[in-house]
Amino acid sequence: MVDARSILVVDLTAGSSRVEQIDGAGTLGLGGKVLGIRLLERYLGPAVDPLAPENVIALTPSCLVAYGMSGTDRFGVFTKSPLTGIWLETYSGGSFAKTLCETGWDALVITGAAPAPVRVHIDREGARMLPADDLWGKDTFATEAELLAGLGRRSSALTIGVAGEKLVRVASVMHEQAHTLGRGGLGAVFGSKMLKAVTATSPGPAKPHAQEQFVATRREVSALATDSPVVAAYRKYGTPIMVSVLNEAGTFPTDFFLKGAAPHRATLEAEHWPEWATVEHHTCSPCQLRCRKRLILTEGPEAGREIHGPEYETLYTFGGSCMVEHARDVAKLNERCNMLGIDTISGGNLAAIAIKAKQLGVLDEGPEPGDVEGIAATLEALATRSTSLGETLAQGMDDALADLGMSDWSITSKGLDPAGYEPRRLKGMALSYAVNVRGACHLRATFYKAELSGILDGLDDDAYVQTYIDWEDRMLLMDGLTMCRFYRDLMTWDRIVSCVSQLNGAPVTKEELEILSAETITRIRRLNMTFGLTPADDTVAERFFRDPTDKAPALDRAELERRVRIYWVKRGWGDDGRPPA
């Protein structure tokens, strides 16, 4: 049984660090979201402004990565979002998870603010705060390269770009150029603390003992990740495979959520990338999926250029919302966002606002639909706050739309703009956007998969909502294990139980895990309500109730409200959506 967790706490204001032990009882050995809520409950006051020194950043590595289990090379970060003002969780792959895990700390908590730019370096001995004045103002690629050149083997880095330095509310934190802690403005929280980077150096691999039952599970999952037809499409195409799937379903948000399919879909679809690029398949070791795509352009004046392939969500925002016609150009915009440190979902949707404002005559100048150069200039202005429009967009969607007199164009839930799953067609995603703890998020339940597969067809409201809860519970436990979402279909309840039993040091049951999941959701709900969230916020943007798309009617408000209320009751929060104290 896990009795205590070792937390390395860094106070940037005091310029000091300390080690604290927190009670691990009830976590069943899990990290990620299960540990993250306990850290924010302990270290964060409810009235704290997200950009004040008193806000905290809590980082937790996957607890399974030390065992070399495929799909666990991930870590989570938790804070109060400057975009939404509520709970923020964000996850990433890459080497940082293993590096941080091997330092021996269960979590890193950063609070306070430095008087000048710093980076925090973590190793087995603790934390050091090092000057970073020479890095301030540099893009994320240059910063990471410079840091890693000066560190030893087994080192990793997280960095912010100019957007984080300028406190842009959609600023991201970058890792290995293509891994993004993107949603909700974590980069701005780094910037508010004058924290340019977090680096870590591992003393060497940890070799914990693995129980026989877990070894069998690890072997099964590894084999499935290699051979299962369930993951074959993700291996070949990565997340961009969803462009064709969602266009076919009429759920690909296009022209800033006016339409459900893109007329130029063929030039976005990953199936056609080999026509203009050599596609290389990269991985987060030790994962066998190799879903990360690296492109070498084979046509035009930039033939030979290497560039990271964009993920589905980036193709939706720039290819769909902004109407950029070719994935090659989306890849270039993606690269620029990563260098500047901008979330490509919110960055693309903010660029789409500028496009709409120009079309409506609200702005005299701005990009046109599909105008790659104009969109790139808008992103630069957003990241640097160098123009009036850039300053407006840097506030995030709802405040920007209010300033432009366009609030009726909002698409947010709880202040967060949604992922690329049209909620008027995928009504399960409307429920997910409405009740999700961080806003319009697609990943905390991945309920689009359930809906697209047809398993919701014919269900009454009670069964519909219960199915959502089952998916949300299982995904929450995967967030506690901090596993890649591509393993969702491989991680049956039996395999989740096996993994948690290994971490807990004693057997657990599915029923215990469901209780832990429900308790964790409720704890986050309580924290969000101390931040000012109300049950009335469990909804989607008014626009989705008012306007249809070309593929789907407007949402049925009564149906969604009924399902939200059922969700509250099933979660134990009563008809009013307020959990008991």
Short mmCIF file of N, CA, C and O in Angstrom, two decimals, residues 265-358:
data_model
loop_
_atom_site.label_atom_id
_atom_site.label_comp_id
_atom_site.label_asym_id
_atom_site.label_seq_id
_atom_site.Cartn_x
_atom_site.Cartn_y
_atom_site.Cartn_z
N ARG A 265 -11.30 18.87 -48.20
CA ARG A 265 -10.86 17.84 -47.26
C ARG A 265 -9.74 16.98 -47.83
O ARG A 265 -8.84 16.56 -47.09
N ALA A 266 -9.75 16.70 -49.13
CA ALA A 266 -8.77 15.78 -49.71
C ALA A 266 -7.34 16.29 -49.52
O ALA A 266 -6.41 15.49 -49.30
N THR A 267 -7.14 17.59 -49.58
CA THR A 267 -5.78 18.14 -49.43
C THR A 267 -5.36 18.27 -47.97
O THR A 267 -4.22 18.62 -47.68
N LEU A 268 -6.30 17.98 -47.05
CA LEU A 268 -5.96 17.93 -45.63
C LEU A 268 -5.71 16.50 -45.15
O LEU A 268 -4.95 16.29 -44.20
N GLU A 269 -6.33 15.53 -45.80
CA GLU A 269 -6.35 14.15 -45.30
C GLU A 269 -4.97 13.51 -45.33
O GLU A 269 -4.23 13.61 -46.31
N ALA A 270 -4.64 12.80 -44.25
CA ALA A 270 -3.33 12.15 -44.12
C ALA A 270 -3.10 11.10 -45.19
O ALA A 270 -1.95 10.82 -45.55
N GLU A 271 -4.18 10.51 -45.70
CA GLU A 271 -4.04 9.50 -46.74
C GLU A 271 -3.33 10.05 -47.98
O GLU A 271 -2.74 9.28 -48.76
N HIS A 272 -3.37 11.39 -48.17
CA HIS A 272 -2.77 12.01 -49.36
C HIS A 272 -1.42 12.65 -49.08
O HIS A 272 -0.79 13.16 -50.02
N TRP A 273 -0.95 12.63 -47.87
CA TRP A 273 0.33 13.28 -47.56
C TRP A 273 1.49 12.70 -48.36
O TRP A 273 2.38 13.46 -48.79
N PRO A 274 1.55 11.39 -48.59
CA PRO A 274 2.68 10.86 -49.38
C PRO A 274 2.77 11.41 -50.80
O PRO A 274 3.80 11.23 -51.46
N GLU A 275 1.74 12.10 -51.27
CA GLU A 275 1.78 12.69 -52.60
C GLU A 275 2.69 13.90 -52.66
O GLU A 275 3.15 14.29 -53.74
N TRP A 276 2.95 14.52 -51.50
CA TRP A 276 3.77 15.74 -51.49
C TRP A 276 4.86 15.73 -50.41
O TRP A 276 5.62 16.71 -50.29
N ALA A 277 4.96 14.63 -49.66
CA ALA A 277 5.98 14.55 -48.62
C ALA A 277 6.34 13.10 -48.35
O ALA A 277 5.53 12.19 -48.56
N THR A 278 7.58 12.90 -47.90
CA THR A 278 7.96 11.62 -47.33
C THR A 278 7.55 11.63 -45.87
O THR A 278 7.89 12.56 -45.13
N VAL A 279 6.79 10.62 -45.45
CA VAL A 279 6.25 10.58 -44.10
C VAL A 279 7.08 9.61 -43.26
O VAL A 279 7.14 8.41 -43.57
N GLU A 280 7.73 10.14 -42.23
CA GLU A 280 8.48 9.30 -41.30
C GLU A 280 7.65 9.11 -40.04
O GLU A 280 6.93 10.01 -39.62
N HIS A 281 7.78 7.94 -39.42
CA HIS A 281 6.98 7.58 -38.25
C HIS A 281 7.88 7.56 -37.02
O HIS A 281 8.81 6.76 -36.93
N HIS A 282 7.60 8.45 -36.08
CA HIS A 282 8.40 8.57 -34.87
C HIS A 282 7.57 8.13 -33.66
O HIS A 282 6.35 8.03 -33.73
N THR A 283 8.25 7.93 -32.54
CA THR A 283 7.56 7.42 -31.36
C THR A 283 8.08 8.08 -30.09
O THR A 283 9.12 8.73 -30.09
N CYS A 284 7.32 7.90 -29.02
CA CYS A 284 7.77 8.23 -27.67
C CYS A 284 8.20 6.89 -27.04
O CYS A 284 7.35 6.10 -26.65
N SER A 285 9.48 6.64 -27.01
CA SER A 285 9.97 5.37 -26.49
C SER A 285 9.42 5.11 -25.09
O SER A 285 9.37 6.02 -24.27
N PRO A 286 8.96 3.88 -24.78
CA PRO A 286 9.07 2.64 -25.55
C PRO A 286 7.81 2.27 -26.32
O PRO A 286 7.53 1.10 -26.53
N CYS A 287 7.01 3.23 -26.73
CA CYS A 287 5.73 2.96 -27.39
C CYS A 287 5.97 2.38 -28.79
O CYS A 287 6.82 2.86 -29.54
N GLN A 288 5.18 1.37 -29.15
CA GLN A 288 5.31 0.73 -30.45
C GLN A 288 4.43 1.37 -31.53
O GLN A 288 4.52 1.00 -32.70
N LEU A 289 3.59 2.32 -31.16
CA LEU A 289 2.62 2.83 -32.13
C LEU A 289 3.26 3.69 -33.22
O LEU A 289 2.81 3.70 -34.36
N ARG A 290 4.27 4.48 -32.86
CA ARG A 290 4.94 5.36 -33.83
C ARG A 290 3.93 6.28 -34.53
O ARG A 290 3.90 6.40 -35.75
N CYS A 291 3.12 6.97 -33.73
CA CYS A 291 2.05 7.81 -34.29
C CYS A 291 2.53 9.20 -34.68
O CYS A 291 1.83 9.90 -35.41
N ARG A 292 3.67 9.63 -34.17
CA ARG A 292 4.17 10.97 -34.51
C ARG A 292 4.69 10.98 -35.94
O ARG A 292 5.45 10.11 -36.33
N LYS A 293 4.29 12.00 -36.69
CA LYS A 293 4.69 12.07 -38.09
C LYS A 293 5.66 13.23 -38.34
O LYS A 293 5.42 14.35 -37.90
N ARG A 294 6.73 12.89 -39.00
CA ARG A 294 7.72 13.88 -39.43
C ARG A 294 7.71 13.89 -40.95
O ARG A 294 7.78 12.84 -41.58
N LEU A 295 7.57 15.08 -41.54
CA LEU A 295 7.41 15.20 -42.98
C LEU A 295 8.66 15.79 -43.62
O LEU A 295 9.25 16.74 -43.10
N ILE A 296 9.03 15.23 -44.75
CA ILE A 296 10.09 15.80 -45.59
C ILE A 296 9.43 16.19 -46.90
O ILE A 296 8.98 15.32 -47.67
N LEU A 297 9.31 17.49 -47.16
CA LEU A 297 8.60 17.96 -48.34
C LEU A 297 9.33 17.50 -49.59
O LEU A 297 10.56 17.55 -49.68
N THR A 298 8.57 17.07 -50.58
CA THR A 298 9.15 16.55 -51.81
C THR A 298 8.79 17.39 -53.03
O THR A 298 9.24 17.09 -54.14
N GLU A 299 8.00 18.45 -52.85
CA GLU A 299 7.56 19.27 -53.97
C GLU A 299 7.83 20.75 -53.70
O GLU A 299 7.90 21.18 -52.55
N GLY A 300 7.92 21.53 -54.78
CA GLY A 300 7.98 22.97 -54.67
C GLY A 300 9.31 23.51 -54.22
O GLY A 300 10.30 22.78 -54.05
N PRO A 301 9.36 24.83 -54.00
CA PRO A 301 10.63 25.49 -53.65
C PRO A 301 11.21 25.06 -52.31
O PRO A 301 12.39 25.27 -52.06
N GLU A 302 10.37 24.48 -51.43
CA GLU A 302 10.86 24.04 -50.12
C GLU A 302 11.11 22.54 -50.06
O GLU A 302 11.20 21.96 -48.99
N ALA A 303 11.23 21.90 -51.21
CA ALA A 303 11.50 20.46 -51.25
C ALA A 303 12.76 20.16 -50.43
O ALA A 303 13.78 20.84 -50.56
N GLY A 304 12.67 19.16 -49.58
CA GLY A 304 13.77 18.81 -48.69
C GLY A 304 13.60 19.34 -47.28
O GLY A 304 14.30 18.89 -46.37
N ARG A 305 12.67 20.28 -47.09
CA ARG A 305 12.44 20.82 -45.74
C ARG A 305 11.80 19.76 -44.86
O ARG A 305 10.88 19.08 -45.27
N GLU A 306 12.29 19.65 -43.63
CA GLU A 306 11.71 18.74 -42.65
C GLU A 306 10.80 19.53 -41.71
O GLU A 306 11.17 20.62 -41.25
N ILE A 307 9.66 18.97 -41.43
CA ILE A 307 8.68 19.68 -40.61
C ILE A 307 7.82 18.65 -39.88
O ILE A 307 7.58 17.54 -40.39
N HIS A 308 7.38 18.98 -38.69
CA HIS A 308 6.52 18.08 -37.93
C HIS A 308 5.13 18.04 -38.55
O HIS A 308 4.55 19.07 -38.91
N GLY A 309 4.57 16.84 -38.66
CA GLY A 309 3.21 16.72 -39.15
C GLY A 309 2.22 17.23 -38.13
O GLY A 309 2.36 16.98 -36.93
N PRO A 310 1.19 17.96 -38.55
CA PRO A 310 0.20 18.49 -37.61
C PRO A 310 -0.72 17.38 -37.11
O PRO A 310 -0.99 16.41 -37.82
N GLU A 311 -1.21 17.53 -35.89
CA GLU A 311 -2.20 16.61 -35.34
C GLU A 311 -3.59 16.98 -35.88
O GLU A 311 -3.79 18.04 -36.47
N TYR A 312 -4.54 16.10 -35.63
CA TYR A 312 -5.90 16.34 -36.11
C TYR A 312 -6.45 17.68 -35.65
O TYR A 312 -7.04 18.43 -36.44
N GLU A 313 -6.29 18.00 -34.38
CA GLU A 313 -6.90 19.22 -33.85
C GLU A 313 -6.36 20.47 -34.54
O GLU A 313 -7.08 21.46 -34.71
N THR A 314 -5.10 20.43 -34.95
CA THR A 314 -4.51 21.55 -35.67
C THR A 314 -5.06 21.63 -37.09
O THR A 314 -5.30 22.72 -37.62
N LEU A 315 -5.28 20.47 -37.70
CA LEU A 315 -5.89 20.44 -39.03
C LEU A 315 -7.32 20.96 -38.98
O LEU A 315 -7.79 21.62 -39.92
N TYR A 316 -8.03 20.69 -37.88
CA TYR A 316 -9.39 21.22 -37.73
C TYR A 316 -9.39 22.74 -37.59
O TYR A 316 -10.17 23.43 -38.25
N THR A 317 -8.53 23.29 -36.74
CA THR A 317 -8.62 24.73 -36.51
C THR A 317 -8.12 25.54 -37.70
O THR A 317 -8.77 26.49 -38.12
N PHE A 318 -6.97 25.16 -38.25
CA PHE A 318 -6.46 25.92 -39.39
C PHE A 318 -7.09 25.47 -40.70
O PHE A 318 -7.46 26.30 -41.53
N GLY A 319 -7.22 24.16 -40.90
CA GLY A 319 -7.82 23.67 -42.13
C GLY A 319 -9.33 23.83 -42.17
O GLY A 319 -9.92 24.05 -43.23
N GLY A 320 -9.98 23.71 -41.00
CA GLY A 320 -11.43 23.83 -40.91
C GLY A 320 -11.86 25.24 -40.56
O GLY A 320 -12.45 25.96 -41.38
N SER A 321 -11.57 25.69 -39.35
CA SER A 321 -12.04 27.01 -38.90
C SER A 321 -11.50 28.14 -39.77
O SER A 321 -12.21 29.10 -40.08
N CYS A 322 -10.21 28.05 -40.16
CA CYS A 322 -9.59 29.13 -40.94
C CYS A 322 -9.61 28.87 -42.44
O CYS A 322 -9.19 29.73 -43.21
N MET A 323 -10.05 27.67 -42.85
CA MET A 323 -10.22 27.33 -44.27
C MET A 323 -8.90 27.29 -45.05
O MET A 323 -8.87 27.53 -46.26
N VAL A 324 -7.80 26.98 -44.37
CA VAL A 324 -6.54 26.74 -45.07
C VAL A 324 -6.68 25.44 -45.85
O VAL A 324 -7.09 24.42 -45.29
N GLU A 325 -6.32 25.45 -47.13
CA GLU A 325 -6.71 24.35 -48.01
C GLU A 325 -5.77 23.16 -48.00
O GLU A 325 -6.19 22.06 -48.35
N HIS A 326 -4.51 23.33 -47.61
CA HIS A 326 -3.55 22.25 -47.78
C HIS A 326 -2.87 21.92 -46.45
O HIS A 326 -2.47 22.81 -45.70
N ALA A 327 -2.74 20.63 -46.17
CA ALA A 327 -2.08 20.20 -44.93
C ALA A 327 -0.64 20.67 -44.85
O ALA A 327 -0.11 20.87 -43.75
N ARG A 328 0.02 20.84 -45.98
CA ARG A 328 1.39 21.36 -45.97
C ARG A 328 1.44 22.74 -45.32
O ARG A 328 2.33 23.03 -44.51
N ASP A 329 0.46 23.58 -45.64
CA ASP A 329 0.43 24.92 -45.06
C ASP A 329 0.00 24.88 -43.60
O ASP A 329 0.47 25.68 -42.78
N VAL A 330 -0.89 23.95 -43.27
CA VAL A 330 -1.26 23.77 -41.86
C VAL A 330 -0.03 23.36 -41.06
O VAL A 330 0.19 23.83 -39.94
N ALA A 331 0.80 22.49 -41.63
CA ALA A 331 2.02 22.06 -40.94
C ALA A 331 2.94 23.24 -40.67
O ALA A 331 3.57 23.32 -39.60
N LYS A 332 3.03 24.16 -41.59
CA LYS A 332 3.88 25.34 -41.39
C LYS A 332 3.33 26.24 -40.29
O LYS A 332 4.09 26.78 -39.47
N LEU A 333 2.01 26.43 -40.27
CA LEU A 333 1.40 27.22 -39.20
C LEU A 333 1.56 26.53 -37.86
O LEU A 333 1.80 27.19 -36.83
N ASN A 334 1.44 25.21 -37.85
CA ASN A 334 1.65 24.43 -36.64
C ASN A 334 3.07 24.64 -36.11
O ASN A 334 3.28 24.86 -34.91
N GLU A 335 4.06 24.58 -36.99
CA GLU A 335 5.45 24.78 -36.59
C GLU A 335 5.66 26.16 -35.98
O GLU A 335 6.36 26.33 -34.98
N ARG A 336 5.03 27.16 -36.60
CA ARG A 336 5.19 28.52 -36.08
C ARG A 336 4.53 28.66 -34.71
O ARG A 336 5.10 29.29 -33.81
N CYS A 337 3.37 28.08 -34.53
CA CYS A 337 2.73 28.10 -33.21
C CYS A 337 3.63 27.45 -32.17
O CYS A 337 3.77 27.96 -31.04
N ASN A 338 4.22 26.32 -32.51
CA ASN A 338 5.07 25.62 -31.56
C ASN A 338 6.30 26.45 -31.18
O ASN A 338 6.74 26.43 -30.03
N MET A 339 6.86 27.16 -32.13
CA MET A 339 8.02 27.99 -31.83
C MET A 339 7.64 29.18 -30.96
O MET A 339 8.37 29.55 -30.03
N LEU A 340 6.49 29.78 -31.24
CA LEU A 340 6.01 30.92 -30.45
C LEU A 340 5.46 30.49 -29.10
O LEU A 340 5.40 31.29 -28.17
N GLY A 341 5.07 29.21 -29.00
CA GLY A 341 4.45 28.70 -27.78
C GLY A 341 2.99 29.08 -27.69
O GLY A 341 2.53 29.68 -26.71
N ILE A 342 2.20 28.72 -28.73
CA ILE A 342 0.76 28.99 -28.77
C ILE A 342 0.03 27.66 -28.95
O ILE A 342 0.41 26.84 -29.78
N ASP A 343 -1.03 27.46 -28.19
CA ASP A 343 -1.91 26.32 -28.38
C ASP A 343 -2.53 26.40 -29.76
O ASP A 343 -3.16 27.40 -30.11
N THR A 344 -2.37 25.35 -30.57
CA THR A 344 -2.87 25.42 -31.94
C THR A 344 -4.39 25.36 -32.03
O THR A 344 -4.96 25.85 -33.01
N ILE A 345 -5.06 24.77 -31.04
CA ILE A 345 -6.52 24.79 -31.08
C ILE A 345 -7.03 26.21 -30.86
O ILE A 345 -7.73 26.78 -31.71
N SER A 346 -6.67 26.80 -29.74
CA SER A 346 -7.14 28.15 -29.46
C SER A 346 -6.52 29.17 -30.41
O SER A 346 -7.18 30.13 -30.83
N GLY A 347 -5.25 28.98 -30.78
CA GLY A 347 -4.61 29.90 -31.71
C GLY A 347 -5.31 29.91 -33.05
O GLY A 347 -5.58 30.97 -33.64
N GLY A 348 -5.66 28.72 -33.55
CA GLY A 348 -6.36 28.65 -34.82
C GLY A 348 -7.75 29.23 -34.76
O GLY A 348 -8.19 29.94 -35.68
N ASN A 349 -8.45 28.98 -33.67
CA ASN A 349 -9.80 29.55 -33.53
C ASN A 349 -9.77 31.06 -33.33
O ASN A 349 -10.69 31.77 -33.77
N LEU A 350 -8.73 31.58 -32.68
CA LEU A 350 -8.60 33.04 -32.56
C LEU A 350 -8.30 33.67 -33.91
O LEU A 350 -8.82 34.75 -34.23
N ALA A 351 -7.49 33.00 -34.72
CA ALA A 351 -7.27 33.50 -36.08
C ALA A 351 -8.57 33.48 -36.87
O ALA A 351 -8.84 34.39 -37.68
N ALA A 352 -9.40 32.46 -36.64
CA ALA A 352 -10.70 32.40 -37.32
C ALA A 352 -11.60 33.56 -36.91
O ALA A 352 -12.38 34.06 -37.73
N ILE A 353 -11.51 33.98 -35.65
CA ILE A 353 -12.27 35.16 -35.21
C ILE A 353 -11.85 36.39 -36.02
O ILE A 353 -12.69 37.18 -36.46
N ALA A 354 -10.53 36.54 -36.20
CA ALA A 354 -10.05 37.68 -36.98
C ALA A 354 -10.58 37.62 -38.41
O ALA A 354 -10.95 38.65 -39.00
N ILE A 355 -10.62 36.42 -38.98
CA ILE A 355 -11.16 36.25 -40.34
C ILE A 355 -12.63 36.67 -40.38
O ILE A 355 -13.06 37.42 -41.27
N LYS A 356 -13.42 36.19 -39.41
CA LYS A 356 -14.85 36.52 -39.38
C LYS A 356 -15.06 38.02 -39.15
O LYS A 356 -15.96 38.63 -39.74
N ALA A 357 -14.26 38.60 -38.28
CA ALA A 357 -14.40 40.03 -37.99
C ALA A 357 -14.14 40.85 -39.26
O ALA A 357 -14.82 41.86 -39.51
N LYS A 358 -13.18 40.43 -40.06
CA LYS A 358 -12.91 41.13 -41.33
C LYS A 358 -14.08 40.94 -42.29
O LYS A 358 -14.53 41.89 -42.95
#
